[in-house]
Coordinates of C-alpha atoms and ligand atoms in Angstrom, one line a residue:
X1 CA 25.3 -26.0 -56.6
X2 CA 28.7 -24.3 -56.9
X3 CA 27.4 -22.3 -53.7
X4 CA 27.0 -25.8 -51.7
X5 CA 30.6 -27.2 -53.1
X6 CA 32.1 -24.0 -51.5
X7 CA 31.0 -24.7 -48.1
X8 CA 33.1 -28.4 -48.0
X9 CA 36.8 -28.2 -47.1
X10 CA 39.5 -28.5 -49.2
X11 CA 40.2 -31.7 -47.2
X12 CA 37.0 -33.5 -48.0
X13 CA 36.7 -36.3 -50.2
X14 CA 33.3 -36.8 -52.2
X15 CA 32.7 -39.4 -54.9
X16 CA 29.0 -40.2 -56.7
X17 CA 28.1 -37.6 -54.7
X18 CA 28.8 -38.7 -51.4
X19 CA 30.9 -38.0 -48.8
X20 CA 34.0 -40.3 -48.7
X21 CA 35.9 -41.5 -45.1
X22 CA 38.8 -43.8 -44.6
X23 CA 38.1 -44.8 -48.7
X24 CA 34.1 -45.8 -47.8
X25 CA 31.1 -44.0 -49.2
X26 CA 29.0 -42.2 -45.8
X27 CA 26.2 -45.1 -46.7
X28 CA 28.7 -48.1 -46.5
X29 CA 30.4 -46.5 -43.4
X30 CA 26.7 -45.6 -41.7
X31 CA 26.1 -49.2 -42.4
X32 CA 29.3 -50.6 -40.9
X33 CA 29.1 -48.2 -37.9
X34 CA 25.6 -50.1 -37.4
X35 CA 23.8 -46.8 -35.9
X36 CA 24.0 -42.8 -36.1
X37 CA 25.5 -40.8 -34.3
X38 CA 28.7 -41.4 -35.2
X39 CA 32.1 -40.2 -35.1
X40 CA 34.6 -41.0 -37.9
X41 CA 38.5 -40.5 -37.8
X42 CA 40.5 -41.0 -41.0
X43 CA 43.9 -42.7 -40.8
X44 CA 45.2 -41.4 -44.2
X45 CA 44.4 -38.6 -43.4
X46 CA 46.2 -38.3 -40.0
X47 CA 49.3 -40.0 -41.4
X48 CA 49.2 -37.4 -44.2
X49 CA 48.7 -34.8 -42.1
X50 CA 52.0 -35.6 -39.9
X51 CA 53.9 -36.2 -43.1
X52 CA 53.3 -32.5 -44.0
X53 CA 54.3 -31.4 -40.7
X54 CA 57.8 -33.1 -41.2
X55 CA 58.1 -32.1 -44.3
X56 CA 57.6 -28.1 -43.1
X57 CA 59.2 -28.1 -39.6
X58 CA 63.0 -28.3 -39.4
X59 CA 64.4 -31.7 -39.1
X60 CA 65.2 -31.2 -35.2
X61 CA 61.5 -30.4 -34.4
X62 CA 60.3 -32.8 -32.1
X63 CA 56.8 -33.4 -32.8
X64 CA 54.4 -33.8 -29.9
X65 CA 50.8 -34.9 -30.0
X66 CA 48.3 -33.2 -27.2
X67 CA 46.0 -35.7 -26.7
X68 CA 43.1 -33.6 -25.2
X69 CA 42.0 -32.1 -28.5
X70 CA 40.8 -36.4 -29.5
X71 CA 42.1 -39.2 -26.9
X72 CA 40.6 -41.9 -28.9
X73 CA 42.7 -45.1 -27.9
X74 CA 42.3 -46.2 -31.6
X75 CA 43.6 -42.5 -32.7
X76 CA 46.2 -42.2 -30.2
X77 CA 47.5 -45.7 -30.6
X78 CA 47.9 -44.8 -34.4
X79 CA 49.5 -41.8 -33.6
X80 CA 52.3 -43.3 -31.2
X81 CA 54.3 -44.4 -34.6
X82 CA 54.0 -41.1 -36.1
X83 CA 54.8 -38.2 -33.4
X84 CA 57.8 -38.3 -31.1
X85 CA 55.9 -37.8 -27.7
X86 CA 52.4 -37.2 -26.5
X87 CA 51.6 -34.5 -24.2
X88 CA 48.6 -35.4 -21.7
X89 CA 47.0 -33.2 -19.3
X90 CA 45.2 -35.8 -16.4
X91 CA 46.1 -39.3 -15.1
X92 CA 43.0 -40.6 -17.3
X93 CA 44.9 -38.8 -20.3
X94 CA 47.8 -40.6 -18.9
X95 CA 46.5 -44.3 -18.4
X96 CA 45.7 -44.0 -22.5
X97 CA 49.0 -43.0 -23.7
X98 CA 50.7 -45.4 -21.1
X99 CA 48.9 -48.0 -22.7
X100 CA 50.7 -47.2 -26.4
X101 CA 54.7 -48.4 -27.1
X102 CA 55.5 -44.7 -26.8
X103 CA 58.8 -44.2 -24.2
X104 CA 57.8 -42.7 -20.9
X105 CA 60.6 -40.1 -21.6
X106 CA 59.0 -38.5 -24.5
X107 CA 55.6 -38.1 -22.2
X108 CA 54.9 -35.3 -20.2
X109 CA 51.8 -33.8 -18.2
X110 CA 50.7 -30.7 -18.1
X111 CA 47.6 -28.7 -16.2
X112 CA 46.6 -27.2 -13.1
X113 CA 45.6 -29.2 -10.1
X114 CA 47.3 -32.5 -10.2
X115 CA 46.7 -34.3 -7.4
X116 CA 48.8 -35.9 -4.9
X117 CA 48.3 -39.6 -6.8
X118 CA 48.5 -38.6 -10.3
X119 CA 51.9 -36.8 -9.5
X120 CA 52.8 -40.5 -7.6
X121 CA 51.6 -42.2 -11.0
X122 CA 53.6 -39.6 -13.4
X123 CA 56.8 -40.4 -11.1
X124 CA 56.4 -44.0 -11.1
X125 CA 55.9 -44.2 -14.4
X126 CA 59.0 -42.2 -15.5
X127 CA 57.2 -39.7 -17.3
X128 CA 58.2 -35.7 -17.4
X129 CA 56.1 -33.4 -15.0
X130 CA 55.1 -29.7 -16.5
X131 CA 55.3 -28.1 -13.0
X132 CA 52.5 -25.7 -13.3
X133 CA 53.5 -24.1 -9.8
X134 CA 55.7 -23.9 -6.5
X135 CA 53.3 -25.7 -4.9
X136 CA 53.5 -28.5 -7.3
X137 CA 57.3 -28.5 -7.5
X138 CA 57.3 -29.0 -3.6
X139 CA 54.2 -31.9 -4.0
X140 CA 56.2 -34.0 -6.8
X141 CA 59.9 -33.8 -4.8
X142 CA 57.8 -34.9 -1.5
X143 CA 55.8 -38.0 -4.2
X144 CA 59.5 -38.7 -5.4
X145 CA 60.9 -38.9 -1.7
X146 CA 58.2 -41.4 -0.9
X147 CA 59.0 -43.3 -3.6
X148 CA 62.7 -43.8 -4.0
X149 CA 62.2 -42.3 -7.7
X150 CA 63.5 -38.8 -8.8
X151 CA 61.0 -36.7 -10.8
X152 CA 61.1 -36.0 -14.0
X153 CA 60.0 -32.0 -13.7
X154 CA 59.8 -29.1 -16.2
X155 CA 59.0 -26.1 -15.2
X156 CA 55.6 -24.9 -17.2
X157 CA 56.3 -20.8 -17.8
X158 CA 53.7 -18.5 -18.1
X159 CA 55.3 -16.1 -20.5
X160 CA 55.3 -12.6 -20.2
X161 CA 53.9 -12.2 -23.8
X162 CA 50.8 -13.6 -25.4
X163 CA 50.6 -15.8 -29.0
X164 CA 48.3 -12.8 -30.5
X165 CA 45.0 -13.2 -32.7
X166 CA 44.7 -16.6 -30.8
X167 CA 41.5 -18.6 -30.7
X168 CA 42.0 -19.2 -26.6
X169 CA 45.2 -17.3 -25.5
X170 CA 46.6 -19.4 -22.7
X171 CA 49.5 -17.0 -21.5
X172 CA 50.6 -13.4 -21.1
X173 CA 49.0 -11.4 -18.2
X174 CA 47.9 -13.2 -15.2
X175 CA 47.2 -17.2 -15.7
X176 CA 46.7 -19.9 -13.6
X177 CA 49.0 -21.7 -16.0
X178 CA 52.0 -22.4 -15.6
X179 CA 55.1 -19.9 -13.2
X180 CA 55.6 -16.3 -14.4
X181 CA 58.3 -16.0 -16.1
X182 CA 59.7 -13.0 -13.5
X183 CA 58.9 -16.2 -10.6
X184 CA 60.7 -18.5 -12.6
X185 CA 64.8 -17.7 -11.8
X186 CA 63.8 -17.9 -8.2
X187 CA 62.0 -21.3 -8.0
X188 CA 64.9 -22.6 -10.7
X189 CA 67.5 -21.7 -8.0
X190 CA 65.7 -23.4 -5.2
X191 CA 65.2 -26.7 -7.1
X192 CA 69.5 -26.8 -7.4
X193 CA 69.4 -28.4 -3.8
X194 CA 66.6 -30.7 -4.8
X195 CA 66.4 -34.4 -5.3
X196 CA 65.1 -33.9 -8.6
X197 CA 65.6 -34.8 -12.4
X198 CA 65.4 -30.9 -14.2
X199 CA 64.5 -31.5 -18.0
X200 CA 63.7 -28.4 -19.2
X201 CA 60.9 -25.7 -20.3
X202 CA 57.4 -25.9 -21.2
X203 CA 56.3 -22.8 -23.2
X204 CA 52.8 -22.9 -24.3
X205 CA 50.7 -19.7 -25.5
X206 CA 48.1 -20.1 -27.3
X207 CA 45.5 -22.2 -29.4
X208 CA 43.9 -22.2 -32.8
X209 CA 45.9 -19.5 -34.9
X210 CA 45.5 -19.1 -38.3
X211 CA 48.3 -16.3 -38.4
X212 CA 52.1 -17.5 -39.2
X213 CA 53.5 -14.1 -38.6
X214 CA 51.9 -14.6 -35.3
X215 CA 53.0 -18.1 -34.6
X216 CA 56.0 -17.0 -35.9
X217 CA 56.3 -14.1 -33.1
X218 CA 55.5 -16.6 -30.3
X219 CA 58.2 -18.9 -31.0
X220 CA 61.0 -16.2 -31.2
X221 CA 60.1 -14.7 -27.7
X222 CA 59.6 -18.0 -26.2
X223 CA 63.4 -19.4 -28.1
X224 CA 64.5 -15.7 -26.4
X225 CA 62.5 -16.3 -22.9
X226 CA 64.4 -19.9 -22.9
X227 CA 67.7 -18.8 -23.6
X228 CA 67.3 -16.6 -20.7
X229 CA 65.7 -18.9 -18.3
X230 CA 68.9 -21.6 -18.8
X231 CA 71.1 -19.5 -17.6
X232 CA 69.3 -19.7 -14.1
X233 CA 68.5 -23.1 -14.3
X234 CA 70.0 -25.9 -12.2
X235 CA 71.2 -28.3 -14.9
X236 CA 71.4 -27.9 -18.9
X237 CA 68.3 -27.8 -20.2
X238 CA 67.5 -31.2 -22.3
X239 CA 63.5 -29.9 -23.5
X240 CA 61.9 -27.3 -24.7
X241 CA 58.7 -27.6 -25.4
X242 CA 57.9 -24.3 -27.3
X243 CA 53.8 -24.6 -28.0
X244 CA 51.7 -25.1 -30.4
X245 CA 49.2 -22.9 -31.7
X246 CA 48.8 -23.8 -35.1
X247 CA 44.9 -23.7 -36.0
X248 CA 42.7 -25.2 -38.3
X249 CA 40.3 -23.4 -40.6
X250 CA 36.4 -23.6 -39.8
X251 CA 34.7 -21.2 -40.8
X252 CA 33.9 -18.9 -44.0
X253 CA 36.6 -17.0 -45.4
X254 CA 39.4 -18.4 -42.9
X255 CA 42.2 -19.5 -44.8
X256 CA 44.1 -22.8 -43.8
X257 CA 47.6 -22.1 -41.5
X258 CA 51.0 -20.9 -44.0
X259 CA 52.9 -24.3 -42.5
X260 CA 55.6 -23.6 -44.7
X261 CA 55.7 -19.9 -43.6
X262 CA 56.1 -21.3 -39.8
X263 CA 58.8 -23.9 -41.1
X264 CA 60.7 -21.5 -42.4
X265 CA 60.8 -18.7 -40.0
X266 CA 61.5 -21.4 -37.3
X267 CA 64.8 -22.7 -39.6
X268 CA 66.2 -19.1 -39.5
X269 CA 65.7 -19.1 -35.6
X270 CA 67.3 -22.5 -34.6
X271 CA 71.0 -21.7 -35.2
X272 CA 71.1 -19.2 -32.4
X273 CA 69.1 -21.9 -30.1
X274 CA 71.7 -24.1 -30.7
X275 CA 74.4 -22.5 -30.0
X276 CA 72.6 -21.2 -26.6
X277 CA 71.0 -24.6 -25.8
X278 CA 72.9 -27.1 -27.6
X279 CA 71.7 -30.3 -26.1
X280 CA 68.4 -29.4 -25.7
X281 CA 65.2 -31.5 -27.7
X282 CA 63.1 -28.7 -29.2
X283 CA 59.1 -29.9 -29.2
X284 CA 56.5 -28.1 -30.7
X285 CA 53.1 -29.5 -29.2
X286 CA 50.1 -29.7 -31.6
X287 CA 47.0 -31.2 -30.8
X288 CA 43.7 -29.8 -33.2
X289 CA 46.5 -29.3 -36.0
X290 CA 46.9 -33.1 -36.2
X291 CA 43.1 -34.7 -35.7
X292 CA 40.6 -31.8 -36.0
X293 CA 40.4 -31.9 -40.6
X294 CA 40.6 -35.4 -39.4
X295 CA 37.4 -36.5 -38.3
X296 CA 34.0 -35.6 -39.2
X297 CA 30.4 -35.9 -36.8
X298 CA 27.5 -37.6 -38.9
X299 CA 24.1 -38.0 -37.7
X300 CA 20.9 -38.8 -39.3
X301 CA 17.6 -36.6 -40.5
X302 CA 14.6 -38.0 -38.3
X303 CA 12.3 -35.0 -39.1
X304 CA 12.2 -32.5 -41.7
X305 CA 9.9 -29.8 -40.3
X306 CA 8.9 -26.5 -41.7
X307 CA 7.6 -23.8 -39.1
X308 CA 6.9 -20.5 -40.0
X309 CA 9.0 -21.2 -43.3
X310 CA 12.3 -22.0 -41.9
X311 CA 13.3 -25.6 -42.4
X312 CA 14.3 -27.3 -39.7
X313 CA 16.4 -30.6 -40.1
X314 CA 15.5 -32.7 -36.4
X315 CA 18.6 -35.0 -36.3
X316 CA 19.3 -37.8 -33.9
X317 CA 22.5 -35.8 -32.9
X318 CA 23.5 -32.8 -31.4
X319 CA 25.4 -30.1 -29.1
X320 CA 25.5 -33.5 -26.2
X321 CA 28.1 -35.2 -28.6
X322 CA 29.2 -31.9 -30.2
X323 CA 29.2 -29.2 -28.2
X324 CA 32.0 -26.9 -29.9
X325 CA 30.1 -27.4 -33.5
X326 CA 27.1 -25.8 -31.6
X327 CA 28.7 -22.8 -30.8
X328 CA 28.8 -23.2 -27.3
X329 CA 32.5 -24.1 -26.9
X330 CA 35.0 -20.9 -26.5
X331 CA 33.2 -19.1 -29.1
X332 CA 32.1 -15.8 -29.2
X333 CA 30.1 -15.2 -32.1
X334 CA 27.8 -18.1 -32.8
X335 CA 29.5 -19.3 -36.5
X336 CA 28.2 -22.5 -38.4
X337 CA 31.1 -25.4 -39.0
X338 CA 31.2 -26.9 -42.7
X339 CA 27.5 -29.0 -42.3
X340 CA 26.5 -31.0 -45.5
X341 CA 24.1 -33.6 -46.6
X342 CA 26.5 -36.1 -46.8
X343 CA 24.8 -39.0 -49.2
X344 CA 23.6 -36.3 -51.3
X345 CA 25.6 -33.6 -51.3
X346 CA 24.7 -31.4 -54.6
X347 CA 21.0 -32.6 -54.3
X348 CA 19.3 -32.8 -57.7
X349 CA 16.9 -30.4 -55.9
X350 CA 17.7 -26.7 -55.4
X351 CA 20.1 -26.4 -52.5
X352 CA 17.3 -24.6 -49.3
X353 CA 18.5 -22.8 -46.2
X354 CA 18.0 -24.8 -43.1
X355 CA 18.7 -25.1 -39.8
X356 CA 20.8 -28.5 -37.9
X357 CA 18.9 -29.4 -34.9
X358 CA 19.3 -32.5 -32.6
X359 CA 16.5 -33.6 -29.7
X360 CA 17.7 -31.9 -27.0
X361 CA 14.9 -29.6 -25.4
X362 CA 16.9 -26.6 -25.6
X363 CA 17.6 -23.7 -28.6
X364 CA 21.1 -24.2 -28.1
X365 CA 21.2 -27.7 -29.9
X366 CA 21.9 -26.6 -33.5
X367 CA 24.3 -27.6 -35.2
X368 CA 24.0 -25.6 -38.5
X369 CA 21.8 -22.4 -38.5
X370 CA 20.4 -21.2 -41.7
X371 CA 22.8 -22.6 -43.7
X372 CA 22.9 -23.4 -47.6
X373 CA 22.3 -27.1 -48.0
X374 CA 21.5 -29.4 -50.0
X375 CA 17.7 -30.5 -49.8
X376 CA 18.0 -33.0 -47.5
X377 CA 15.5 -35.6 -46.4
X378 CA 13.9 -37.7 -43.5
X379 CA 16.6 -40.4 -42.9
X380 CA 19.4 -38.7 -44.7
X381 CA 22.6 -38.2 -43.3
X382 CA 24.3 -34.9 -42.0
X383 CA 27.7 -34.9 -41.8
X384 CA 29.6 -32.1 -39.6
X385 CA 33.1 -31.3 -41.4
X386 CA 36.5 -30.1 -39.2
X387 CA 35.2 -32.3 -36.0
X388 CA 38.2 -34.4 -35.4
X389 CA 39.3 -32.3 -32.3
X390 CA 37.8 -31.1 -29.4
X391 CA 34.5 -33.6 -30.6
X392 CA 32.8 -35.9 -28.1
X393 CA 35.2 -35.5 -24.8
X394 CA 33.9 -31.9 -24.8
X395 CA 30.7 -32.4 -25.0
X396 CA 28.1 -32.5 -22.1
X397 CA 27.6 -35.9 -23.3
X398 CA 25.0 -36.6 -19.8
X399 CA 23.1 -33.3 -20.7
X400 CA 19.4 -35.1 -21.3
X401 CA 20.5 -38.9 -21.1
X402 CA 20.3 -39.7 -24.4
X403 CA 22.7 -42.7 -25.9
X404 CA 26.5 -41.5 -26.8
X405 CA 27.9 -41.3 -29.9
X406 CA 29.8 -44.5 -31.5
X407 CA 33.8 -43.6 -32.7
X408 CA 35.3 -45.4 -35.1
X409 CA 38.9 -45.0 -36.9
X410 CA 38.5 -45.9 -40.5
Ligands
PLP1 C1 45.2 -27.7 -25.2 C2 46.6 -27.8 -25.2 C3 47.3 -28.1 -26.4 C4 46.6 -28.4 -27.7 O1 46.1 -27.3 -28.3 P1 45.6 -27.3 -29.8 O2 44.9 -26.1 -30.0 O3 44.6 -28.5 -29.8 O4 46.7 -27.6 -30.6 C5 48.7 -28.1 -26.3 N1 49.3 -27.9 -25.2 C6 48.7 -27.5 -24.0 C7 49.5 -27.3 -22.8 C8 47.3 -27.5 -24.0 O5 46.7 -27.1 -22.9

C-alpha cells in the first residue's frame, strides 16, 4: 500500500480513505457536484498557498496572478483579495478580471496579436499594455489618439538570456514575444515624443521550473537588463514585472520549488534595484504556482475491462477536458500525473497496474498509463492530482462532442 500512498502529493488530503476537497469527502463532493466529470478548486488551499508566497518573497514583491494557467470567475474572483494585480493575456481574459474589484492599474495584458479593439478596450479601461512589438506600440498610441485616453504601455522585453531547465522557455534567442532587448533603447527613445503613459518593463522567461538556482539566475539578469533599459527610457520606470517561473511538482522524483531559496536570493538583490530604480513596483507574475496543487480532475469508472491482461479503467473523462494530464500538452516524454482511486484509495485489495482511459475514439485519451493503483471498480471514482492549472481551458474540449466538464470552487 505504502507503494500507492507514495504516488499522492504532499498536498493532498485523505481521510477514511478518501480523498478530501474544500473539507468534503470525494463521495459528498461527487454528490453535490451532481455529475462526473468534474473539476474541483480548493479555497484553503489557494489562500494557503498565497500566504506562503508572502511569507518567502520580500515584502516589496508585488504579487501578480496570470490568469491563463485557470480563469475560473469563482477562482479569480477569490483571488482578487489575495494578489496585488492580475496579468491577462486576451480581451476575454480581460472581460473576467474587469469583472472583479481589482484596480485597472494593477492589470496588465500581455501576448502577441492584440487586435485593434482589444487594444481600444485595454485603453478605455485604464489597464497597462505589455507592448509585445513596434507595431503594437504604434496601434495602441493611434487607439489612444482616437480615444482622448493616454495608454498605459510597458514595453514586453525579450531578453537576451533564457530562465534555464524551464518546462516552456518563453525568451532568449529569437521569440515572437515580446522586443529584443538590443531593439528596445531604440523604440524607448521614439516613444519620448509620444502621447503615451510609460510604466515600465515586462520581463518574462520562462515557465514551470523546479530549479531555484535557476529562477534565481533569471531574476538577476533580468533586475541587471532593467537597470540598463531605464536609463533609455522616456520616463522613470514605475513596474517591473520580472516573471515568474516558479513550477510545480508532477511527476515521480520531482521535488517541490525551494520558495524560501528564491525569497532569499531575491532579498540580497533588491537593495541594488532600489537604489537604480527607486520608485519602481517590482511584480513577480505566477500563474500554475498559485492554482495548479490547487485543483484536482475527477471522473468516474464506467468499465473495467481487461484485454490481453492489461486493465483498462474506461472513465467518463478524458484528454477533451484534460488535455495536459494526457500527455499531449508541451510534453515531451509521455509521464503519468498523480492518478488515484479517489473513494478508495489504499483498496483492501492488492493495488493492480492499470491504465486511465476516457471514451474518446483515439489512443491518445489516457490519463494514467500503467500505473500502480488501487483496485478500482465500475463506478468508482478517479481523481487526477496537480490539475488546478492549465485544466479545462486547454483542452480540446469540442474534440468528439461529448458534454464539458462541471467546475466548482469548494
Ligand atoms: C503563461 C504566462 C504566465 C504564467 O505561467 P505559469 O507557468 O503558469 O506561472 C505568466 N506570464 C506570462 C507572460 C505568461 O505568458
Amino acid at each position: 500500500m505504502s507503494s500507492i500512498r507514495h504516488t499522492a502529493p504532499l498536498s493532498c488530503a485523505i481521510s477514511d480513505n478518501q480523498l478530501v476537497i474544500g473539507g468534503f469527502p470525494i463521495t459528498r463532493l461527487t454528490e453535490r457536484v451532481g455529475r462526473t466529470p468534474f473539476y474541483a478548486y480548493d479555497r484553503a488551499l489557494i489562500s494557503a498557498r498565497i500566504a506562503q508566497l508572502r511569507q518567502a518573497m520580500p515584502d516589496q514583491i508585488h504579487l501578480h496572478y496570470a490568469i491563463k494557467a485557470n480563469p475560473m470567475p469563482a477562482v479569480v474572483q477569490h483571488l482578487a483579495g489575495l494578489v496585488d494585480g492580475f496579468d491577462v493575456a486576451s480581451g476575454g481574459e480581460l472581460k473576467t478580471v474587469l469583472d472583479t474589484p481589482m484596480p485597472p492599474n494593477q492589470i496588465s495584458f500581455a501576448g502577441p496579436a492584440k487586435s485593434p479593439i482589444e487594444l481600444r478596450q485595454a485603453i478605455a479601461a485604464g489597464i497597462v499594455i505589455n507592448l509585445e512589438s513596434e507595431r503594437e506600440l504604434l496601434a495602441a498610441v493611434q487607439a489612444g489618439e482616437a480615444l482622448g485616453i493616454r495608454p498605459k504601455v510597458a514595453v514586453r522585453v525579450n531578453p537576451d538570456f533564457e530562465l534555464k531547465s524551464s518546462g516552456m522557455k518563453m525568451s532568449g534567442g529569437p521569440k515572437q514575444f515580446g522586443i529584443d532587448a538590443e531593439q528596445v533603447p531604440a523604440v524607448l527613445g521614439r516613444m519620448k515624443t509620444m502621447d503615451l503613459e510609460f510604466i515600465g518593463f515586462h520581463i518574462f522567461s520562462g515557465s514551470q521550473n523546479l530549479r531555484a538556482e535557476a529562477i534565481s539566475e533569471a531574476q538577476e539578469k533580468t533586475l541587471e537588463l532593467a537597470m540598463r533599459l531605464a536609463l533609455e527610457a522616456p520616463a522613470p520606470v514605475r513596474a517591473l514585472n520580472l516573471g515568474g517561473g516558479f513550477g510545480i511538482p508532477y511527476f515521480p522524483g520531482e521535488q517541490p520549488l525551494d520558495l524560501a531559496a528564491v525569497g532569499a536570493r531575491l532579498s540580497e538583490l533588491l537593495p541594488a534595484a532600489r537604489h537604480a530604480l527607486p520608485d519602481t513596483e517590482l511584480i513577480i507574475e505566477l500563474g500554475r504556482f498559485i492554482i495548479g496543487e490547487a485543483g484536482v480532475y475527477v471522473c468516474r469508472v464506467v468499465e473495467r475491462k481487461l484485454s490481453r491482461g492489461q486493465v483498462f479503467l474506461v472513465t467518463d473523462g478524458g484528454l477533451h477536458h484534460h488535455l495536459a494530464a494526457s500527455g499531449n500538452f508541451g510534453q515531451v516524454i509521455r509521464k503519468n500525473y498523480p492518478v488515484l482511486v479517489a473513494n478508495r484509495v489504499e483498496s483492501g485489495d492488492e493495488p493492480e497496474t492499470a491504465s486511465v482511459v476516457g471514451p474518446l475514439c483515439t489512443p491518445l485519451d489516457l490519463l494514467a498509463d500503467k500505473m500502480l493503483l488501487g483496485h478500482a471498480r465500475e463506478g468508482d471514482l478517479i481523481a487526477v492530482m496537480q490539475s488546478g492549472a492549465y485544466g479545462l481551458t486547454a483542452s480540446p474540449t469540442a474534440f468528439l462532442g461529448h458534454p464539458p466538464p462541471v467546475e466548482v470552487l469548494v
